[in-house]
mmCIF file of N, CA and C in Angstrom:
data_model
loop_
_atom_site.group_PDB
_atom_site.id
_atom_site.type_symbol
_atom_site.label_atom_id
_atom_site.label_comp_id
_atom_site.label_asym_id
_atom_site.label_seq_id
_atom_site.Cartn_x
_atom_site.Cartn_y
_atom_site.Cartn_z
ATOM 1 N N GLN A 1322 53.223 -160.457 -77.660
ATOM 2 C CA GLN A 1322 53.302 -160.740 -76.238
ATOM 3 C C GLN A 1322 52.675 -162.094 -75.962
ATOM 4 N N LEU A 1323 53.293 -162.832 -75.068
ATOM 5 C CA LEU A 1323 52.804 -164.149 -74.689
ATOM 6 C C LEU A 1323 51.377 -164.057 -74.168
ATOM 7 N N GLN A 1324 50.515 -164.978 -74.613
ATOM 8 C CA GLN A 1324 49.123 -164.964 -74.182
ATOM 9 C C GLN A 1324 48.677 -166.348 -73.759
ATOM 10 N N LEU A 1325 47.854 -166.384 -72.734
ATOM 11 C CA LEU A 1325 47.242 -167.607 -72.242
ATOM 12 C C LEU A 1325 45.744 -167.382 -72.148
ATOM 13 N N VAL A 1326 44.977 -168.347 -72.644
ATOM 14 C CA VAL A 1326 43.521 -168.253 -72.567
ATOM 15 C C VAL A 1326 42.998 -169.550 -71.980
ATOM 16 N N GLU A 1327 42.285 -169.451 -70.887
ATOM 17 C CA GLU A 1327 41.770 -170.653 -70.224
ATOM 18 C C GLU A 1327 40.273 -170.794 -70.441
ATOM 19 N N SER A 1328 39.811 -172.007 -70.247
ATOM 20 C CA SER A 1328 38.382 -172.286 -70.341
ATOM 21 C C SER A 1328 38.076 -173.542 -69.559
ATOM 22 N N GLY A 1329 36.784 -173.740 -69.251
ATOM 23 C CA GLY A 1329 36.367 -175.007 -68.669
ATOM 24 C C GLY A 1329 35.852 -174.969 -67.253
ATOM 25 N N GLY A 1330 35.823 -173.819 -66.626
ATOM 26 C CA GLY A 1330 35.303 -173.773 -65.263
ATOM 27 C C GLY A 1330 33.790 -173.930 -65.236
ATOM 28 N N GLY A 1331 33.252 -173.994 -64.035
ATOM 29 C CA GLY A 1331 31.807 -174.100 -63.903
ATOM 30 C C GLY A 1331 31.398 -174.715 -62.584
ATOM 31 N N LEU A 1332 30.124 -175.107 -62.544
ATOM 32 C CA LEU A 1332 29.546 -175.709 -61.349
ATOM 33 C C LEU A 1332 29.449 -177.218 -61.547
ATOM 34 N N VAL A 1333 29.884 -177.948 -60.550
ATOM 35 C CA VAL A 1333 29.836 -179.412 -60.621
ATOM 36 C C VAL A 1333 29.485 -179.950 -59.237
ATOM 37 N N GLN A 1334 28.826 -181.086 -59.212
ATOM 38 C CA GLN A 1334 28.476 -181.708 -57.938
ATOM 39 C C GLN A 1334 29.670 -182.442 -57.346
ATOM 40 N N PRO A 1335 29.702 -182.610 -56.046
ATOM 41 C CA PRO A 1335 30.785 -183.401 -55.438
ATOM 42 C C PRO A 1335 30.874 -184.784 -56.073
ATOM 43 N N GLY A 1336 32.106 -185.201 -56.333
ATOM 44 C CA GLY A 1336 32.332 -186.472 -57.016
ATOM 45 C C GLY A 1336 32.381 -186.357 -58.522
ATOM 46 N N GLY A 1337 32.038 -185.208 -59.038
ATOM 47 C CA GLY A 1337 32.015 -185.007 -60.481
ATOM 48 C C GLY A 1337 33.374 -184.647 -61.050
ATOM 49 N N SER A 1338 33.375 -184.352 -62.352
ATOM 50 C CA SER A 1338 34.621 -184.064 -63.062
ATOM 51 C C SER A 1338 34.490 -182.793 -63.890
ATOM 52 N N LEU A 1339 35.610 -182.163 -64.108
ATOM 53 C CA LEU A 1339 35.719 -181.018 -65.006
ATOM 54 C C LEU A 1339 37.087 -181.070 -65.655
ATOM 55 N N ARG A 1340 37.182 -180.492 -66.844
ATOM 56 C CA ARG A 1340 38.487 -180.361 -67.481
ATOM 57 C C ARG A 1340 38.728 -178.899 -67.821
ATOM 58 N N LEU A 1341 39.836 -178.387 -67.341
ATOM 59 C CA LEU A 1341 40.248 -177.027 -67.673
ATOM 60 C C LEU A 1341 41.253 -177.081 -68.822
ATOM 61 N N SER A 1342 41.177 -176.080 -69.673
ATOM 62 C CA SER A 1342 42.106 -175.969 -70.799
ATOM 63 C C SER A 1342 42.796 -174.614 -70.753
ATOM 64 N N CYS A 1343 44.028 -174.596 -71.198
ATOM 65 C CA CYS A 1343 44.787 -173.346 -71.266
ATOM 66 C C CYS A 1343 45.571 -173.340 -72.562
ATOM 67 N N ALA A 1344 45.149 -172.487 -73.479
ATOM 68 C CA ALA A 1344 45.793 -172.407 -74.789
ATOM 69 C C ALA A 1344 46.787 -171.257 -74.803
ATOM 70 N N ALA A 1345 47.973 -171.536 -75.306
ATOM 71 C CA ALA A 1345 49.027 -170.535 -75.371
ATOM 72 C C ALA A 1345 49.200 -170.024 -76.788
ATOM 73 N N SER A 1346 49.499 -168.756 -76.906
ATOM 74 C CA SER A 1346 49.799 -168.185 -78.221
ATOM 75 C C SER A 1346 51.013 -167.273 -78.102
ATOM 76 N N LYS A 1347 51.714 -167.181 -79.206
ATOM 77 C CA LYS A 1347 52.904 -166.332 -79.323
ATOM 78 C C LYS A 1347 54.078 -166.851 -78.510
ATOM 79 N N PHE A 1348 53.999 -168.113 -78.079
ATOM 80 C CA PHE A 1348 55.165 -168.764 -77.503
ATOM 81 C C PHE A 1348 54.924 -170.264 -77.542
ATOM 82 N N THR A 1349 55.987 -171.028 -77.403
ATOM 83 C CA THR A 1349 55.887 -172.488 -77.444
ATOM 84 C C THR A 1349 55.895 -173.021 -76.024
ATOM 85 N N LEU A 1350 54.849 -173.779 -75.695
ATOM 86 C CA LEU A 1350 54.678 -174.259 -74.330
ATOM 87 C C LEU A 1350 55.867 -175.026 -73.791
ATOM 88 N N ASP A 1351 56.484 -175.849 -74.606
ATOM 89 C CA ASP A 1351 57.514 -176.736 -74.060
ATOM 90 C C ASP A 1351 58.810 -176.010 -73.746
ATOM 91 N N ASN A 1352 58.861 -174.713 -73.940
ATOM 92 C CA ASN A 1352 60.013 -173.929 -73.507
ATOM 93 C C ASN A 1352 59.798 -173.277 -72.152
ATOM 94 N N TYR A 1353 58.601 -173.489 -71.599
ATOM 95 C CA TYR A 1353 58.225 -172.849 -70.354
ATOM 96 C C TYR A 1353 57.692 -173.878 -69.349
ATOM 97 N N SER A 1354 57.782 -173.512 -68.090
ATOM 98 C CA SER A 1354 57.008 -174.210 -67.072
ATOM 99 C C SER A 1354 55.589 -173.664 -67.157
ATOM 100 N N ILE A 1355 54.611 -174.558 -67.080
ATOM 101 C CA ILE A 1355 53.228 -174.114 -67.162
ATOM 102 C C ILE A 1355 52.391 -174.942 -66.200
ATOM 103 N N GLY A 1356 51.432 -174.286 -65.591
ATOM 104 C CA GLY A 1356 50.655 -175.032 -64.625
ATOM 105 C C GLY A 1356 49.404 -174.308 -64.184
ATOM 106 N N TRP A 1357 48.774 -174.918 -63.196
ATOM 107 C CA TRP A 1357 47.508 -174.448 -62.666
ATOM 108 C C TRP A 1357 47.657 -174.100 -61.192
ATOM 109 N N PHE A 1358 47.084 -172.980 -60.843
ATOM 110 C CA PHE A 1358 47.049 -172.513 -59.466
ATOM 111 C C PHE A 1358 45.596 -172.211 -59.120
ATOM 112 N N ARG A 1359 45.305 -172.109 -57.851
ATOM 113 C CA ARG A 1359 43.944 -171.781 -57.448
ATOM 114 C C ARG A 1359 43.956 -170.910 -56.200
ATOM 115 N N GLN A 1360 42.868 -170.187 -56.066
ATOM 116 C CA GLN A 1360 42.731 -169.326 -54.894
ATOM 117 C C GLN A 1360 41.289 -169.391 -54.414
ATOM 118 N N ALA A 1361 41.122 -169.887 -53.214
ATOM 119 C CA ALA A 1361 39.804 -169.949 -52.590
ATOM 120 C C ALA A 1361 39.578 -168.668 -51.791
ATOM 121 N N PRO A 1362 38.324 -168.320 -51.533
ATOM 122 C CA PRO A 1362 38.029 -167.102 -50.771
ATOM 123 C C PRO A 1362 38.748 -167.091 -49.428
ATOM 124 N N GLY A 1363 39.442 -166.002 -49.159
ATOM 125 C CA GLY A 1363 40.130 -165.857 -47.883
ATOM 126 C C GLY A 1363 41.429 -166.612 -47.755
ATOM 127 N N LYS A 1364 41.862 -167.252 -48.845
ATOM 128 C CA LYS A 1364 43.100 -168.036 -48.797
ATOM 129 C C LYS A 1364 44.106 -167.517 -49.816
ATOM 130 N N GLU A 1365 45.353 -167.905 -49.612
ATOM 131 C CA GLU A 1365 46.401 -167.524 -50.558
ATOM 132 C C GLU A 1365 46.325 -168.390 -51.815
ATOM 133 N N ARG A 1366 46.863 -167.857 -52.886
ATOM 134 C CA ARG A 1366 46.935 -168.628 -54.112
ATOM 135 C C ARG A 1366 47.912 -169.794 -53.909
ATOM 136 N N GLU A 1367 47.517 -170.962 -54.383
ATOM 137 C CA GLU A 1367 48.355 -172.139 -54.198
ATOM 138 C C GLU A 1367 48.511 -172.905 -55.499
ATOM 139 N N GLY A 1368 49.619 -173.612 -55.606
ATOM 140 C CA GLY A 1368 49.852 -174.433 -56.779
ATOM 141 C C GLY A 1368 49.016 -175.694 -56.744
ATOM 142 N N VAL A 1369 48.503 -176.084 -57.891
ATOM 143 C CA VAL A 1369 47.704 -177.301 -58.027
ATOM 144 C C VAL A 1369 48.504 -178.370 -58.774
ATOM 145 N N SER A 1370 48.960 -178.021 -59.954
ATOM 146 C CA SER A 1370 49.745 -178.952 -60.752
ATOM 147 C C SER A 1370 50.481 -178.182 -61.829
ATOM 148 N N CYS A 1371 51.628 -178.688 -62.234
ATOM 149 C CA CYS A 1371 52.400 -177.999 -63.268
ATOM 150 C C CYS A 1371 53.309 -178.978 -63.996
ATOM 151 N N ILE A 1372 53.747 -178.538 -65.165
ATOM 152 C CA ILE A 1372 54.762 -179.251 -65.942
ATOM 153 C C ILE A 1372 55.919 -178.280 -66.127
ATOM 154 N N SER A 1373 57.097 -178.678 -65.689
ATOM 155 C CA SER A 1373 58.222 -177.761 -65.749
ATOM 156 C C SER A 1373 58.780 -177.672 -67.169
ATOM 157 N N ASN A 1374 59.709 -176.759 -67.358
ATOM 158 C CA ASN A 1374 60.275 -176.537 -68.688
ATOM 159 C C ASN A 1374 61.136 -177.702 -69.181
ATOM 160 N N ILE A 1375 61.405 -178.680 -68.292
ATOM 161 C CA ILE A 1375 62.090 -179.895 -68.760
ATOM 162 C C ILE A 1375 61.202 -181.118 -68.569
ATOM 163 N N GLY A 1376 59.919 -180.886 -68.313
ATOM 164 C CA GLY A 1376 58.963 -181.987 -68.280
ATOM 165 C C GLY A 1376 58.666 -182.587 -66.925
ATOM 166 N N TYR A 1377 59.219 -182.044 -65.848
ATOM 167 C CA TYR A 1377 58.887 -182.543 -64.510
ATOM 168 C C TYR A 1377 57.429 -182.171 -64.218
ATOM 169 N N ILE A 1378 56.701 -183.095 -63.631
ATOM 170 C CA ILE A 1378 55.313 -182.848 -63.274
ATOM 171 C C ILE A 1378 55.186 -182.819 -61.755
ATOM 172 N N ASN A 1379 54.560 -181.786 -61.249
ATOM 173 C CA ASN A 1379 54.325 -181.642 -59.815
ATOM 174 C C ASN A 1379 52.820 -181.595 -59.552
ATOM 175 N N TYR A 1380 52.412 -182.180 -58.447
ATOM 176 C CA TYR A 1380 51.036 -182.081 -57.981
ATOM 177 C C TYR A 1380 51.038 -181.674 -56.512
ATOM 178 N N ALA A 1381 50.059 -180.867 -56.146
ATOM 179 C CA ALA A 1381 49.827 -180.613 -54.726
ATOM 180 C C ALA A 1381 49.316 -181.902 -54.084
ATOM 181 N N ASP A 1382 49.684 -182.119 -52.837
ATOM 182 C CA ASP A 1382 49.263 -183.350 -52.156
ATOM 183 C C ASP A 1382 47.739 -183.491 -52.138
ATOM 184 N N SER A 1383 47.055 -182.378 -52.045
ATOM 185 C CA SER A 1383 45.596 -182.411 -51.915
ATOM 186 C C SER A 1383 44.892 -182.903 -53.170
ATOM 187 N N VAL A 1384 45.595 -182.921 -54.312
ATOM 188 C CA VAL A 1384 44.934 -183.325 -55.562
ATOM 189 C C VAL A 1384 45.545 -184.583 -56.176
ATOM 190 N N LYS A 1385 46.601 -185.107 -55.572
ATOM 191 C CA LYS A 1385 47.233 -186.305 -56.122
ATOM 192 C C LYS A 1385 46.235 -187.457 -56.197
ATOM 193 N N GLY A 1386 46.226 -188.134 -57.330
ATOM 194 C CA GLY A 1386 45.306 -189.245 -57.534
ATOM 195 C C GLY A 1386 43.943 -188.826 -58.044
ATOM 196 N N ARG A 1387 43.662 -187.527 -58.044
ATOM 197 C CA ARG A 1387 42.360 -187.040 -58.520
ATOM 198 C C ARG A 1387 42.505 -186.153 -59.746
ATOM 199 N N PHE A 1388 43.559 -185.365 -59.796
ATOM 200 C CA PHE A 1388 43.772 -184.438 -60.907
ATOM 201 C C PHE A 1388 44.915 -184.948 -61.781
ATOM 202 N N THR A 1389 44.806 -184.671 -63.085
ATOM 203 C CA THR A 1389 45.862 -185.038 -64.015
ATOM 204 C C THR A 1389 46.142 -183.874 -64.953
ATOM 205 N N ILE A 1390 47.408 -183.499 -65.033
ATOM 206 C CA ILE A 1390 47.807 -182.446 -65.967
ATOM 207 C C ILE A 1390 48.383 -183.094 -67.215
ATOM 208 N N SER A 1391 48.119 -182.482 -68.352
ATOM 209 C CA SER A 1391 48.667 -182.993 -69.603
ATOM 210 C C SER A 1391 48.897 -181.835 -70.560
ATOM 211 N N ARG A 1392 49.717 -182.109 -71.554
ATOM 212 C CA ARG A 1392 50.057 -181.060 -72.515
ATOM 213 C C ARG A 1392 49.962 -181.620 -73.923
ATOM 214 N N ASP A 1393 49.339 -180.868 -74.799
ATOM 215 C CA ASP A 1393 49.260 -181.222 -76.218
ATOM 216 C C ASP A 1393 50.118 -180.222 -76.969
ATOM 217 N N ASN A 1394 51.310 -180.650 -77.355
ATOM 218 C CA ASN A 1394 52.233 -179.719 -78.013
ATOM 219 C C ASN A 1394 51.719 -179.268 -79.378
ATOM 220 N N ALA A 1395 51.011 -180.126 -80.053
ATOM 221 C CA ALA A 1395 50.489 -179.766 -81.376
ATOM 222 C C ALA A 1395 49.473 -178.626 -81.278
ATOM 223 N N LYS A 1396 48.701 -178.640 -80.186
ATOM 224 C CA LYS A 1396 47.704 -177.586 -79.978
ATOM 225 C C LYS A 1396 48.221 -176.476 -79.073
ATOM 226 N N ASN A 1397 49.443 -176.648 -78.573
ATOM 227 C CA ASN A 1397 50.017 -175.650 -77.668
ATOM 228 C C ASN A 1397 49.085 -175.365 -76.496
ATOM 229 N N THR A 1398 48.555 -176.437 -75.945
ATOM 230 C CA THR A 1398 47.528 -176.342 -74.913
ATOM 231 C C THR A 1398 47.864 -177.281 -73.763
ATOM 232 N N VAL A 1399 47.581 -176.826 -72.555
ATOM 233 C CA VAL A 1399 47.730 -177.673 -71.377
ATOM 234 C C VAL A 1399 46.352 -177.863 -70.752
ATOM 235 N N TYR A 1400 46.144 -179.049 -70.193
ATOM 236 C CA TYR A 1400 44.851 -179.407 -69.633
ATOM 237 C C TYR A 1400 45.004 -179.799 -68.168
ATOM 238 N N LEU A 1401 43.927 -179.628 -67.441
ATOM 239 C CA LEU A 1401 43.842 -180.153 -66.081
ATOM 240 C C LEU A 1401 42.545 -180.935 -65.974
ATOM 241 N N GLN A 1402 42.670 -182.249 -65.934
ATOM 242 C CA GLN A 1402 41.510 -183.100 -65.741
ATOM 243 C C GLN A 1402 41.299 -183.271 -64.238
ATOM 244 N N MET A 1403 40.138 -182.866 -63.779
ATOM 245 C CA MET A 1403 39.830 -182.907 -62.348
ATOM 246 C C MET A 1403 38.703 -183.899 -62.111
ATOM 247 N N ASN A 1404 39.017 -184.960 -61.399
ATOM 248 C CA ASN A 1404 38.031 -185.988 -61.072
ATOM 249 C C ASN A 1404 37.791 -186.028 -59.569
ATOM 250 N N SER A 1405 36.727 -186.676 -59.188
ATOM 251 C CA SER A 1405 36.389 -186.830 -57.762
ATOM 252 C C SER A 1405 36.450 -185.486 -57.032
ATOM 253 N N LEU A 1406 35.838 -184.505 -57.635
ATOM 254 C CA LEU A 1406 35.915 -183.155 -57.076
ATOM 255 C C LEU A 1406 35.219 -183.077 -55.727
ATOM 256 N N GLU A 1407 35.792 -182.257 -54.872
ATOM 257 C CA GLU A 1407 35.299 -182.074 -53.514
ATOM 258 C C GLU A 1407 34.958 -180.596 -53.301
ATOM 259 N N PRO A 1408 34.073 -180.303 -52.365
ATOM 260 C CA PRO A 1408 33.756 -178.884 -52.105
ATOM 261 C C PRO A 1408 35.008 -178.050 -51.802
ATOM 262 N N GLU A 1409 36.025 -178.699 -51.227
ATOM 263 C CA GLU A 1409 37.272 -177.990 -50.909
ATOM 264 C C GLU A 1409 38.056 -177.578 -52.153
ATOM 265 N N ASP A 1410 37.676 -178.103 -53.296
ATOM 266 C CA ASP A 1410 38.329 -177.718 -54.551
ATOM 267 C C ASP A 1410 37.745 -176.427 -55.134
ATOM 268 N N THR A 1411 36.691 -175.932 -54.519
ATOM 269 C CA THR A 1411 36.080 -174.700 -54.993
ATOM 270 C C THR A 1411 37.067 -173.544 -54.889
ATOM 271 N N ALA A 1412 37.286 -172.878 -56.022
ATOM 272 C CA ALA A 1412 38.260 -171.796 -56.075
ATOM 273 C C ALA A 1412 38.246 -171.175 -57.466
ATOM 274 N N VAL A 1413 38.933 -170.066 -57.578
ATOM 275 C CA VAL A 1413 39.248 -169.535 -58.905
ATOM 276 C C VAL A 1413 40.557 -170.199 -59.344
ATOM 277 N N TYR A 1414 40.536 -170.786 -60.512
ATOM 278 C CA TYR A 1414 41.695 -171.486 -61.045
ATOM 279 C C TYR A 1414 42.380 -170.630 -62.107
ATOM 280 N N TYR A 1415 43.692 -170.555 -62.010
ATOM 281 C CA TYR A 1415 44.497 -169.762 -62.922
ATOM 282 C C TYR A 1415 45.480 -170.655 -63.659
ATOM 283 N N CYS A 1416 45.676 -170.362 -64.907
ATOM 284 C CA CYS A 1416 46.753 -170.966 -65.676
ATOM 285 C C CYS A 1416 47.915 -169.967 -65.688
ATOM 286 N N ALA A 1417 49.131 -170.482 -65.579
ATOM 287 C CA ALA A 1417 50.281 -169.592 -65.533
ATOM 288 C C ALA A 1417 51.471 -170.230 -66.231
ATOM 289 N N ALA A 1418 52.352 -169.391 -66.723
ATOM 290 C CA ALA A 1418 53.565 -169.862 -67.398
ATOM 291 C C ALA A 1418 54.748 -169.022 -66.950
ATOM 292 N N GLY A 1419 55.912 -169.660 -66.934
ATOM 293 C CA GLY A 1419 57.116 -168.946 -66.544
ATOM 294 C C GLY A 1419 58.355 -169.625 -67.079
ATOM 295 N N SER A 1420 59.448 -168.904 -67.109
ATOM 296 C CA SER A 1420 60.694 -169.457 -67.636
ATOM 297 C C SER A 1420 61.474 -170.227 -66.582
ATOM 298 N N GLY A 1421 61.089 -170.127 -65.325
ATOM 299 C CA GLY A 1421 61.788 -170.823 -64.249
ATOM 300 C C GLY A 1421 61.078 -172.080 -63.825
ATOM 301 N N GLY A 1422 61.390 -172.530 -62.607
ATOM 302 C CA GLY A 1422 60.711 -173.693 -62.051
ATOM 303 C C GLY A 1422 61.121 -175.004 -62.673
ATOM 304 N N THR A 1423 62.386 -175.116 -63.074
ATOM 305 C CA THR A 1423 62.836 -176.302 -63.807
ATOM 306 C C THR A 1423 62.559 -177.602 -63.058
ATOM 307 N N TYR A 1424 62.847 -177.629 -61.755
ATOM 308 C CA TYR A 1424 62.659 -178.861 -60.988
ATOM 309 C C TYR A 1424 61.441 -178.810 -60.081
ATOM 310 N N TYR A 1425 60.943 -177.630 -59.810
ATOM 311 C CA TYR A 1425 59.734 -177.475 -58.995
ATOM 312 C C TYR A 1425 59.025 -176.219 -59.459
ATOM 313 N N CYS A 1426 57.822 -176.400 -59.995
ATOM 314 C CA CYS A 1426 57.139 -175.259 -60.602
ATOM 315 C C CYS A 1426 55.844 -174.883 -59.894
ATOM 316 N N LEU A 1427 55.539 -175.499 -58.754
ATOM 317 C CA LEU A 1427 54.326 -175.153 -58.027
ATOM 318 C C LEU A 1427 54.570 -173.959 -57.118
ATOM 319 N N ASP A 1428 55.098 -172.937 -57.683
ATOM 320 C CA ASP A 1428 55.502 -171.752 -56.924
ATOM 321 C C ASP A 1428 55.055 -170.542 -57.722
ATOM 322 N N VAL A 1429 54.227 -169.719 -57.119
ATOM 323 C CA VAL A 1429 53.708 -168.556 -57.842
ATOM 324 C C VAL A 1429 54.849 -167.644 -58.295
ATOM 325 N N ASP A 1430 55.958 -167.668 -57.584
ATOM 326 C CA ASP A 1430 57.047 -166.736 -57.879
ATOM 327 C C ASP A 1430 57.836 -167.112 -59.131
ATOM 328 N N VAL A 1431 57.662 -168.329 -59.645
ATOM 329 C CA VAL A 1431 58.392 -168.696 -60.870
ATOM 330 C C VAL A 1431 57.554 -168.469 -62.118
ATOM 331 N N MET A 1432 56.318 -168.055 -61.917
ATOM 332 C CA MET A 1432 55.410 -167.819 -63.039
ATOM 333 C C MET A 1432 55.374 -166.341 -63.389
ATOM 334 N N ASP A 1433 55.439 -166.080 -64.692
ATOM 335 C CA ASP A 1433 55.492 -164.694 -65.164
ATOM 336 C C ASP A 1433 54.200 -164.242 -65.830
ATOM 337 N N TYR A 1434 53.443 -165.200 -66.340
ATOM 338 C CA TYR A 1434 52.249 -164.863 -67.116
ATOM 339 C C TYR A 1434 51.060 -165.606 -66.516
ATOM 340 N N TRP A 1435 49.953 -164.892 -66.386
ATOM 341 C CA TRP A 1435 48.777 -165.433 -65.713
ATOM 342 C C TRP A 1435 47.510 -165.144 -66.511
ATOM 343 N N THR A 1436 46.575 -166.065 -66.408
ATOM 344 C CA THR A 1436 45.246 -165.786 -66.941
ATOM 345 C C THR A 1436 44.429 -165.051 -65.878
ATOM 346 N N LYS A 1437 43.230 -164.642 -66.278
ATOM 347 C CA LYS A 1437 42.363 -163.908 -65.348
ATOM 348 C C LYS A 1437 41.683 -164.829 -64.349
ATOM 349 N N GLY A 1438 41.652 -166.117 -64.655
ATOM 350 C CA GLY A 1438 41.063 -167.077 -63.739
ATOM 351 C C GLY A 1438 39.678 -167.515 -64.154
ATOM 352 N N THR A 1439 39.359 -168.748 -63.804
ATOM 353 C CA THR A 1439 38.030 -169.282 -64.060
ATOM 354 C C THR A 1439 37.527 -169.936 -62.776
ATOM 355 N N LEU A 1440 36.262 -169.701 -62.476
ATOM 356 C CA LEU A 1440 35.706 -170.187 -61.219
ATOM 357 C C LEU A 1440 35.257 -171.634 -61.349
ATOM 358 N N VAL A 1441 35.693 -172.437 -60.408
ATOM 359 C CA VAL A 1441 35.225 -173.814 -60.275
ATOM 360 C C VAL A 1441 34.491 -173.904 -58.940
ATOM 361 N N THR A 1442 33.233 -174.284 -59.021
ATOM 362 C CA THR A 1442 32.408 -174.413 -57.825
ATOM 363 C C THR A 1442 31.951 -175.865 -57.701
ATOM 364 N N VAL A 1443 32.275 -176.473 -56.568
ATOM 365 C CA VAL A 1443 31.869 -177.854 -56.313
ATOM 366 C C VAL A 1443 30.828 -177.817 -55.202
ATOM 367 N N SER A 1444 29.599 -178.082 -55.586
ATOM 368 C CA SER A 1444 28.500 -177.962 -54.629
ATOM 369 C C SER A 1444 27.316 -178.780 -55.090
ATOM 370 N N SER A 1445 26.577 -179.288 -54.126
ATOM 371 C CA SER A 1445 25.349 -180.018 -54.459
ATOM 372 C C SER A 1445 24.153 -179.091 -54.425
#
């Protein structure tokens, strides 16, 4: 069964950086759309950034210019580099993969597999 394991959450001060990692096993990343979603307390889960199954990259407007998604095919791992973090970025972050989302993958409904989530807290 397809598996995703994420790591890299934690506490960081405003303006700081964190890198999240999501390692895939039992499937090849480049055959799937894969990305990062987040859910803050009292809010709906939202897309942050993703790479579609044909390589399209999407970013939420709120993170453009601050976050960068990348994929290492040799390690079957996707990363989310988060810079200039703001308190509004505080949330549980999830890695997800799905067979859909070819042209737009920032949609929870196109993702089939999810991690349990890792907490990112931006606070002084």
